[in-house]
Coordinates of C-alpha atoms and ligand atoms in Angstrom, one line a residue:
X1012 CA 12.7 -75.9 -80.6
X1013 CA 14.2 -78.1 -82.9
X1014 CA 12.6 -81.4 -82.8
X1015 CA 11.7 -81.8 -86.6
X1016 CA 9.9 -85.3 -86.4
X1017 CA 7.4 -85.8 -83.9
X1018 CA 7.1 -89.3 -82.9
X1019 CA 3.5 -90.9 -82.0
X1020 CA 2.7 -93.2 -79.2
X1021 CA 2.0 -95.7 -81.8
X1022 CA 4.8 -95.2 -83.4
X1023 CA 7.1 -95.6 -80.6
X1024 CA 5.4 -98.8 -79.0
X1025 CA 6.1 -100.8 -82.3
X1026 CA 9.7 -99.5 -82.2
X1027 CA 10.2 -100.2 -78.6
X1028 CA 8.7 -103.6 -79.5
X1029 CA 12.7 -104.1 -80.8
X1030 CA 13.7 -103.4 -77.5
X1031 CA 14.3 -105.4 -73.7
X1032 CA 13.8 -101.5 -72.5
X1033 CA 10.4 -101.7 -70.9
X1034 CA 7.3 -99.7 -71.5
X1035 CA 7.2 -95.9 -72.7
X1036 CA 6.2 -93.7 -70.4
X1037 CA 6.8 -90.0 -71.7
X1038 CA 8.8 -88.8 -74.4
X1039 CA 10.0 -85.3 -74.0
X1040 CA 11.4 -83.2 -76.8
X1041 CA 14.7 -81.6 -76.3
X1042 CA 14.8 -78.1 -77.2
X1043 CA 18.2 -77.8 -77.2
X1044 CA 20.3 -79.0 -80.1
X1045 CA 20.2 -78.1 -83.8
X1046 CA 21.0 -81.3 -85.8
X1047 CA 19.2 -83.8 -84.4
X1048 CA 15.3 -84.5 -82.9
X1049 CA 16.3 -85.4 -79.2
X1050 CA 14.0 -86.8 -77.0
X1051 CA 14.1 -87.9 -73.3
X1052 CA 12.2 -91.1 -73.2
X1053 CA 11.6 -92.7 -69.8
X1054 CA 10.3 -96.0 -69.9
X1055 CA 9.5 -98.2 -66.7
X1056 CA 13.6 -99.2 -66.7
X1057 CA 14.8 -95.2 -66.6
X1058 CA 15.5 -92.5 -68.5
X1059 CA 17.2 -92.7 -72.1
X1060 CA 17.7 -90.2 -74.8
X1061 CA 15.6 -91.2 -78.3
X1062 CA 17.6 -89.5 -81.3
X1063 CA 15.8 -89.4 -84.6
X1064 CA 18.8 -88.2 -87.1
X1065 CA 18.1 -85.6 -89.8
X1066 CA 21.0 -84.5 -91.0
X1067 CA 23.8 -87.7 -90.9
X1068 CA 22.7 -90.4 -93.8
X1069 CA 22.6 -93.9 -92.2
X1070 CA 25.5 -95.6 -93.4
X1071 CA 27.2 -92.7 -91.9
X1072 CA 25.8 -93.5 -88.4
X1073 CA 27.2 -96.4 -87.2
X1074 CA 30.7 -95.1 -86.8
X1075 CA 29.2 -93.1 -84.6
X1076 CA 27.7 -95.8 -82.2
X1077 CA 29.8 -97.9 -82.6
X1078 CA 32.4 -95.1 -81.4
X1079 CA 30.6 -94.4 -77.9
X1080 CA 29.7 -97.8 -77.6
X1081 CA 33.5 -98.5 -77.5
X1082 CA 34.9 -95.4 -75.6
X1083 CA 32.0 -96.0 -73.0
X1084 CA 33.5 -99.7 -72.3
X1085 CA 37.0 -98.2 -71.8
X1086 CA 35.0 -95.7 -68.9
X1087 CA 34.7 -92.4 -71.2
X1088 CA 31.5 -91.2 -69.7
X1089 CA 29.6 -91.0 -73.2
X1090 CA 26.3 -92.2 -74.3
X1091 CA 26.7 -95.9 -74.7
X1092 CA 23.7 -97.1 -77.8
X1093 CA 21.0 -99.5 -76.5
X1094 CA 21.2 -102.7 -79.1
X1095 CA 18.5 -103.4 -80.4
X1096 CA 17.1 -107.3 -79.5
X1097 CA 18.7 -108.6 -82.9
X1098 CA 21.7 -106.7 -81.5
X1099 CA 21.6 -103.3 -83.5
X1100 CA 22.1 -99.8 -82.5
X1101 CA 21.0 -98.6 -85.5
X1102 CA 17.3 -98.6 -86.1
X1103 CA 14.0 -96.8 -88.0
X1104 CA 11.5 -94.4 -86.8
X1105 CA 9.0 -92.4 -88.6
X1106 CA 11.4 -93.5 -91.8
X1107 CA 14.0 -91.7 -90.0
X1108 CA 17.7 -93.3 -89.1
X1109 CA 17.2 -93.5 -85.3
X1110 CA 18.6 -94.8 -81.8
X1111 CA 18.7 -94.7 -78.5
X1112 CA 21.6 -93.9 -76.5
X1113 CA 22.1 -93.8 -72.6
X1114 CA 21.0 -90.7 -70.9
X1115 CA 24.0 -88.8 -68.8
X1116 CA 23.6 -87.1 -66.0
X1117 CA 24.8 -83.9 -65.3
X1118 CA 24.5 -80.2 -66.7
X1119 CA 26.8 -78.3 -69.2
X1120 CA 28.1 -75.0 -67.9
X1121 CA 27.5 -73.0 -70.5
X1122 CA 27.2 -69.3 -70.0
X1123 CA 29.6 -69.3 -67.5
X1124 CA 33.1 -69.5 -67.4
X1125 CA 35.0 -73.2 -66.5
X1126 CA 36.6 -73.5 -62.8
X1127 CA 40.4 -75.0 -62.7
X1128 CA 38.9 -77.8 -61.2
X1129 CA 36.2 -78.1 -64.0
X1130 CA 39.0 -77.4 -66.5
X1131 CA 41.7 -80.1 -65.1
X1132 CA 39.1 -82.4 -65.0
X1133 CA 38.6 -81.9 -68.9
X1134 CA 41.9 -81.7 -69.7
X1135 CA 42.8 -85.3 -68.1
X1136 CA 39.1 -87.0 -69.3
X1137 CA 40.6 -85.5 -72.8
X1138 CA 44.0 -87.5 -72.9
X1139 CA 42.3 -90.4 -71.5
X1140 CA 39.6 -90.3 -74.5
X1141 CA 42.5 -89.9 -76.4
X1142 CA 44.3 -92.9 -75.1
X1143 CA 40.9 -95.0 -74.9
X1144 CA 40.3 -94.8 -78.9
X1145 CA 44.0 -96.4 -79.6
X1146 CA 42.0 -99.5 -79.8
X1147 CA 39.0 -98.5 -81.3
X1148 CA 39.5 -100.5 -84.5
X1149 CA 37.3 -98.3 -87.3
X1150 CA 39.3 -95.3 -89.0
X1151 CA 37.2 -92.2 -90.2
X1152 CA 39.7 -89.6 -91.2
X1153 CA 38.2 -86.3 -90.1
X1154 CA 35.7 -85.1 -92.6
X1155 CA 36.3 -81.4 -91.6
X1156 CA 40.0 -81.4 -92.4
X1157 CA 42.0 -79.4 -94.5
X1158 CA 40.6 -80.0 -97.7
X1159 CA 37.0 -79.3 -96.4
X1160 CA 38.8 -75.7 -95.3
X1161 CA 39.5 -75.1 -98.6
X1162 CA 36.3 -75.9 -100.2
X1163 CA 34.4 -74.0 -97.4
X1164 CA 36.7 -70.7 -97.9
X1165 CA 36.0 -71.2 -101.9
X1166 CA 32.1 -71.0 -101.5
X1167 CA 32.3 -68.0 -99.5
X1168 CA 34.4 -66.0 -101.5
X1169 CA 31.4 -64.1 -102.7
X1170 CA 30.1 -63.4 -99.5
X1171 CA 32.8 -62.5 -97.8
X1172 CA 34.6 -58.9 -97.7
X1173 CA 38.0 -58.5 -99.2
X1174 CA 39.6 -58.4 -95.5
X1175 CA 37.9 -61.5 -94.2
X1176 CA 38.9 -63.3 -97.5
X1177 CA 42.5 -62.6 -97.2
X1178 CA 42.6 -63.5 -93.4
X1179 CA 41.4 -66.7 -94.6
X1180 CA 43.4 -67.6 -97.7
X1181 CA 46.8 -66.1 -95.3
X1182 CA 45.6 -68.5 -93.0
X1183 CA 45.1 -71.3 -95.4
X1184 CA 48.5 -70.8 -97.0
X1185 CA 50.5 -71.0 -93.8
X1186 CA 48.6 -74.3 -92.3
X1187 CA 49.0 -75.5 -95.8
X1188 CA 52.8 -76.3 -94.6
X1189 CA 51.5 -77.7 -91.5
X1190 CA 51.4 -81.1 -91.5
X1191 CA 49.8 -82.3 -88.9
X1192 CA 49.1 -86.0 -89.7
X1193 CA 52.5 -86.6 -88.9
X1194 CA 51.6 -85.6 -85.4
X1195 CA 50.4 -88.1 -82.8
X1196 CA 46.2 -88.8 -82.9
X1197 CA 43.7 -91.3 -83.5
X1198 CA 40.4 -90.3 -82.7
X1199 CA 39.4 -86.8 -81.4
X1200 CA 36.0 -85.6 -80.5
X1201 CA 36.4 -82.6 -82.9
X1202 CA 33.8 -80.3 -81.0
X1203 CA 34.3 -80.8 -77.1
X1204 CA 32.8 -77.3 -76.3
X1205 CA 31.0 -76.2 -73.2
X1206 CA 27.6 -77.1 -74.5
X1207 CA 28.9 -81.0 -75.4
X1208 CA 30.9 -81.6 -71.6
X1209 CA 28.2 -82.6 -68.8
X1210 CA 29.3 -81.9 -64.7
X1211 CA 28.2 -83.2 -61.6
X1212 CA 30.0 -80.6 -59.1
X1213 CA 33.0 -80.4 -60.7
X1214 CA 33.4 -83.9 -61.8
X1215 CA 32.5 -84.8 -65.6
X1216 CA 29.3 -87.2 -65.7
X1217 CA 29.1 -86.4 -69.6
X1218 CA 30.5 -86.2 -73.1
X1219 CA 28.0 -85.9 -75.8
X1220 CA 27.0 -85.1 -79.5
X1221 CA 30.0 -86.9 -81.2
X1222 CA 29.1 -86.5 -85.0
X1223 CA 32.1 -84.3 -85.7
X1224 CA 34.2 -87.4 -84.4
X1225 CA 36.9 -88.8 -86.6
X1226 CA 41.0 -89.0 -86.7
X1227 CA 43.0 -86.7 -86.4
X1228 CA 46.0 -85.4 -84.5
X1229 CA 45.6 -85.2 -80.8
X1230 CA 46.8 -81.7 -80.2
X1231 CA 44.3 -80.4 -82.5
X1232 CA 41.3 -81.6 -80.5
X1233 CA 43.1 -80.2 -77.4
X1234 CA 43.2 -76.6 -79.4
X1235 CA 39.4 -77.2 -80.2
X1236 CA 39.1 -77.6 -76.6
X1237 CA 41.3 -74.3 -75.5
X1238 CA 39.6 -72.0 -77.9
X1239 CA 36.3 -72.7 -76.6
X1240 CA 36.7 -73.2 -72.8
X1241 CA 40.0 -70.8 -72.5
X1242 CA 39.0 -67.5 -74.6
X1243 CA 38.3 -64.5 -73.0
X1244 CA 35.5 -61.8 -74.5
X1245 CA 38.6 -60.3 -76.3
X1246 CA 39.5 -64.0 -78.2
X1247 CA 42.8 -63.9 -76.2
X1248 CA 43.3 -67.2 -74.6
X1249 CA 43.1 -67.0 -70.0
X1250 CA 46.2 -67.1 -68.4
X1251 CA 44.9 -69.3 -65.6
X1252 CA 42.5 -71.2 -67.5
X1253 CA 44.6 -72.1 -70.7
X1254 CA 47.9 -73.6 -68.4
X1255 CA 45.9 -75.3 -66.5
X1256 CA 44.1 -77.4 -69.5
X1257 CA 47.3 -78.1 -71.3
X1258 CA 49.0 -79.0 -67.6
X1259 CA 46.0 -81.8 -67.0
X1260 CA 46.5 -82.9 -70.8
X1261 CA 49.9 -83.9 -70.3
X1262 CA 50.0 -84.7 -67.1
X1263 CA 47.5 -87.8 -68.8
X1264 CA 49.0 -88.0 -72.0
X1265 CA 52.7 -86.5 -72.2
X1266 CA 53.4 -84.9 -75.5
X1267 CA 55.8 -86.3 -78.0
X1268 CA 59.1 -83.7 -78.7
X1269 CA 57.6 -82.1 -82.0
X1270 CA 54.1 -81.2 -80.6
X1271 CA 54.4 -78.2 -78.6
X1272 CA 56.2 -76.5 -80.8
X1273 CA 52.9 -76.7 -83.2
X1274 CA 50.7 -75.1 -80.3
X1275 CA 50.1 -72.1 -81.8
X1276 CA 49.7 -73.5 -85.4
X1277 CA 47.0 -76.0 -84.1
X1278 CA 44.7 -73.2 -82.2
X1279 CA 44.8 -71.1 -85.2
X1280 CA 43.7 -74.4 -87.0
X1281 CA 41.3 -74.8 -84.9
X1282 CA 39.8 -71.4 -84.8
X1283 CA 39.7 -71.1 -88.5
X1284 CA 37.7 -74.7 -88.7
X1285 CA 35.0 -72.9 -86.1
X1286 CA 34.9 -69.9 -88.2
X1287 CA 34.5 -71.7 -91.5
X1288 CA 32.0 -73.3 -89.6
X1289 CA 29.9 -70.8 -88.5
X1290 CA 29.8 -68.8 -91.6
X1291 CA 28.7 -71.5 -94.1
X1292 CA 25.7 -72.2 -91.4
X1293 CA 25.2 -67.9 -91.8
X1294 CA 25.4 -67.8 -95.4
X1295 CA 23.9 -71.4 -96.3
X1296 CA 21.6 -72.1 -94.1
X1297 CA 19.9 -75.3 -94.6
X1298 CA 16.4 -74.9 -94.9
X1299 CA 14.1 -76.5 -91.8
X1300 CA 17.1 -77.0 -89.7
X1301 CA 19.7 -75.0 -87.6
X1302 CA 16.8 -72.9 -85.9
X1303 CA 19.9 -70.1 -85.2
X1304 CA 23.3 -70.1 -86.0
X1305 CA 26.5 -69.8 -83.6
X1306 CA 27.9 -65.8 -84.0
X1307 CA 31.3 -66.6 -86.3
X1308 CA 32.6 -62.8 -85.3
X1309 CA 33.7 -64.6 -82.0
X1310 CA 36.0 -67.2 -84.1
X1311 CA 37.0 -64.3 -86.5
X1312 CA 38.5 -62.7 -82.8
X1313 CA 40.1 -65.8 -81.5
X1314 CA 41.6 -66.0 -85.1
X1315 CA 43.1 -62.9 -85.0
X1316 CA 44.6 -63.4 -81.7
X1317 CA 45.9 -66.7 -82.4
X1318 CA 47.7 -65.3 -85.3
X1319 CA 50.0 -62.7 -82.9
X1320 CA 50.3 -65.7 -80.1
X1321 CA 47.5 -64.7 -77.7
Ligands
ADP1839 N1 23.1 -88.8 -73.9 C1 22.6 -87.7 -73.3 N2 22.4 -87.6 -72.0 C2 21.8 -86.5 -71.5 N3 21.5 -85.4 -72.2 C3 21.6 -85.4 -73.5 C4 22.2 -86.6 -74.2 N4 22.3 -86.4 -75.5 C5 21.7 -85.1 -75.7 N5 21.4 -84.6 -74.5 C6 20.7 -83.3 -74.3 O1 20.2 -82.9 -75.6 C7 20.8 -81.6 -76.0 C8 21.0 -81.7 -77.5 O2 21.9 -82.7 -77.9 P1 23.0 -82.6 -79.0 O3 23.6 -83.9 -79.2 O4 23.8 -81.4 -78.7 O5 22.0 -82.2 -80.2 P2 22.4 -81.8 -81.7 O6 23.2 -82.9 -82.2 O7 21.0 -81.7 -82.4 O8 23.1 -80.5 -81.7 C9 22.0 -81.5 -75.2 O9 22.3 -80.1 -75.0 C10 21.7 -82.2 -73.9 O10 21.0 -81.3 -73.1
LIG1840 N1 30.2 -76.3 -81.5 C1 30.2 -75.7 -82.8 C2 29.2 -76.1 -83.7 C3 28.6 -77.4 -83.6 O1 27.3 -77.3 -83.2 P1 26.6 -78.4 -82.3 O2 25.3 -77.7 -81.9 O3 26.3 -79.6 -83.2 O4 27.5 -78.8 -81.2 C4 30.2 -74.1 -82.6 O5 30.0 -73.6 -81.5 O6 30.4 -73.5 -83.7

């Protein structure tokens, strides 16, 4: 379960008191969710999500907010922030940076593999996120780039095995000539996985958890989304499910000359961001929060397979 703050009904009348959103009537932890304490709170005017943040310091935040506030006016089903009477998003709870966001409807598929229908529909609500954050006036170059690679492979040097450390520093040496700010982007979601993309039937109700948001090229945010929607048990990538993702993609947003030649380059990217990932949370974990971490074996296969074009 990982709400870490728990929230009294005293508590959250005084903050409501900031808001034009009615009267609490339940708030219901989220289990799911590592970063975060999420709570469904429904008050007499419906159901909104109540995020206390522990991990994100608050000048941090409103990029954030101010992100899906703006993506959510250009119809990118994402959690538009509740202002506050005085007109803020950002607000305090418990001493805690906090908000409340709109609640989406819809479930994730998770544990299950994505239909073409499902995976079209993601492909075009990709480009058009794509397109919608042209506008969006705030730059926030993403925090997880290449130089964050490098200082993540670094600290694990010594708990790593010599194998796994030379995959990485190969890896790191080839997208080191990569240069893939001169590709097209602006904003990218940066983890779009099954677990962040809500569904009613096939269509997408939902797009959450945007805290790895930032800029960045387009076509690695589209890799980000292929490696973890497209990969078979064996890391290789479907060959129904991938074609049809990058068909939807550019049948929204049609690729500049010099992208799809970097395909291949940005999934192997992208794996190797997932894997650095997933073993700094292994090997420093941070106490009291991620309750368990993501397997990085799985990103270690996709790597590999990436690297011989599969
Ligand atoms: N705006 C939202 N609408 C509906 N459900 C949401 C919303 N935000 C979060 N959730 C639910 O809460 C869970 C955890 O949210 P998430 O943002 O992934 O947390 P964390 O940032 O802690 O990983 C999600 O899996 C989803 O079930
Ligand atoms: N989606 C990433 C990790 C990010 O975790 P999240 O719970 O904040 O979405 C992965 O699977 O490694």
């Amino acid at each position: 379960m990982s709400v870490y703050t728990n929230v009294s009904g005293p508590e959250l009348a005084r903050f409501l008191q900031d808001y034009d959103l009615g009267k609490a009537l339940a708030l219901t932890g989220i289990s799911a969710g590592v970063e975060n304490s999420n709570y469904f709170l429904d008050t007499d005017q419906g159901r909104f999500i109540l995020t206390l943040f522990e991990r994100l310091p608050a000048d941090k935040i409103p990029y954030f907010l101010d992100l899906t506030d703006w993506l959510s006016s250009q119809g990118i089903p994402c959690p538009r922030p509740m202002h506050t009477c005085s007109g803020r998003s950002l607000n305090t709870l418990c001493g805690k940076p906090a908000a409340i966001v709109q609640c989406l409807q819809g479930q994730s598929i998770e544990g299950r593999a994505a239909t073409l229908m499902e995976i079209r529909a993601l492909g075009a609500l990709l480009a058009k996120m794509h397109k919608a954050g042209e506008e969006f006036p705030q730059r926030h170059p993403n925090p997880a780039g290449f130089a964050w690679m490098e200082t993540t492979a670094r600290h694990l040097v010594p708990h790593l095995d010599p194998q796994d450390n030379w995959i990485i520093a190969d890896e790191l040496a080839y997208q080191s000539q990569i240069h893939r700010e001169t590709l097209p982007g602006g904003v990218i979601h940066a983890d779009l996985f099954p677990d962040n993309v809500l569904f009613t039937g096939e269509q997408i109700s939902g797009t959450i958890d945007f805290y790895y948001a930032g800029d960045d090229a387009w076509l690695y945010d589209l890799a980000v989304v292929a490696n973890s929607w497209c990969a078979l048990p064996d890391g290789k990538l479907d060959p129904a499910l991938s074609p049809a993702l990058w068909e939807a993609y550019v049948a929204a947003r049609p690729l500049r000359v010099d992208e799809a030649p970097l395909w291949f380059a940005m999934l192997r990217v992208a794996a190797l961001r997932f894997w650095l990932l997933r073993l700094d949370a292994v090997h420093f974990r941070r106490p009291g929060a991620i309750t368990f971490c993501k397997d990085p074996e799985e990103y270690r296969r996709i790597l590999l397979q990436r690297r011989q074009g599969l």
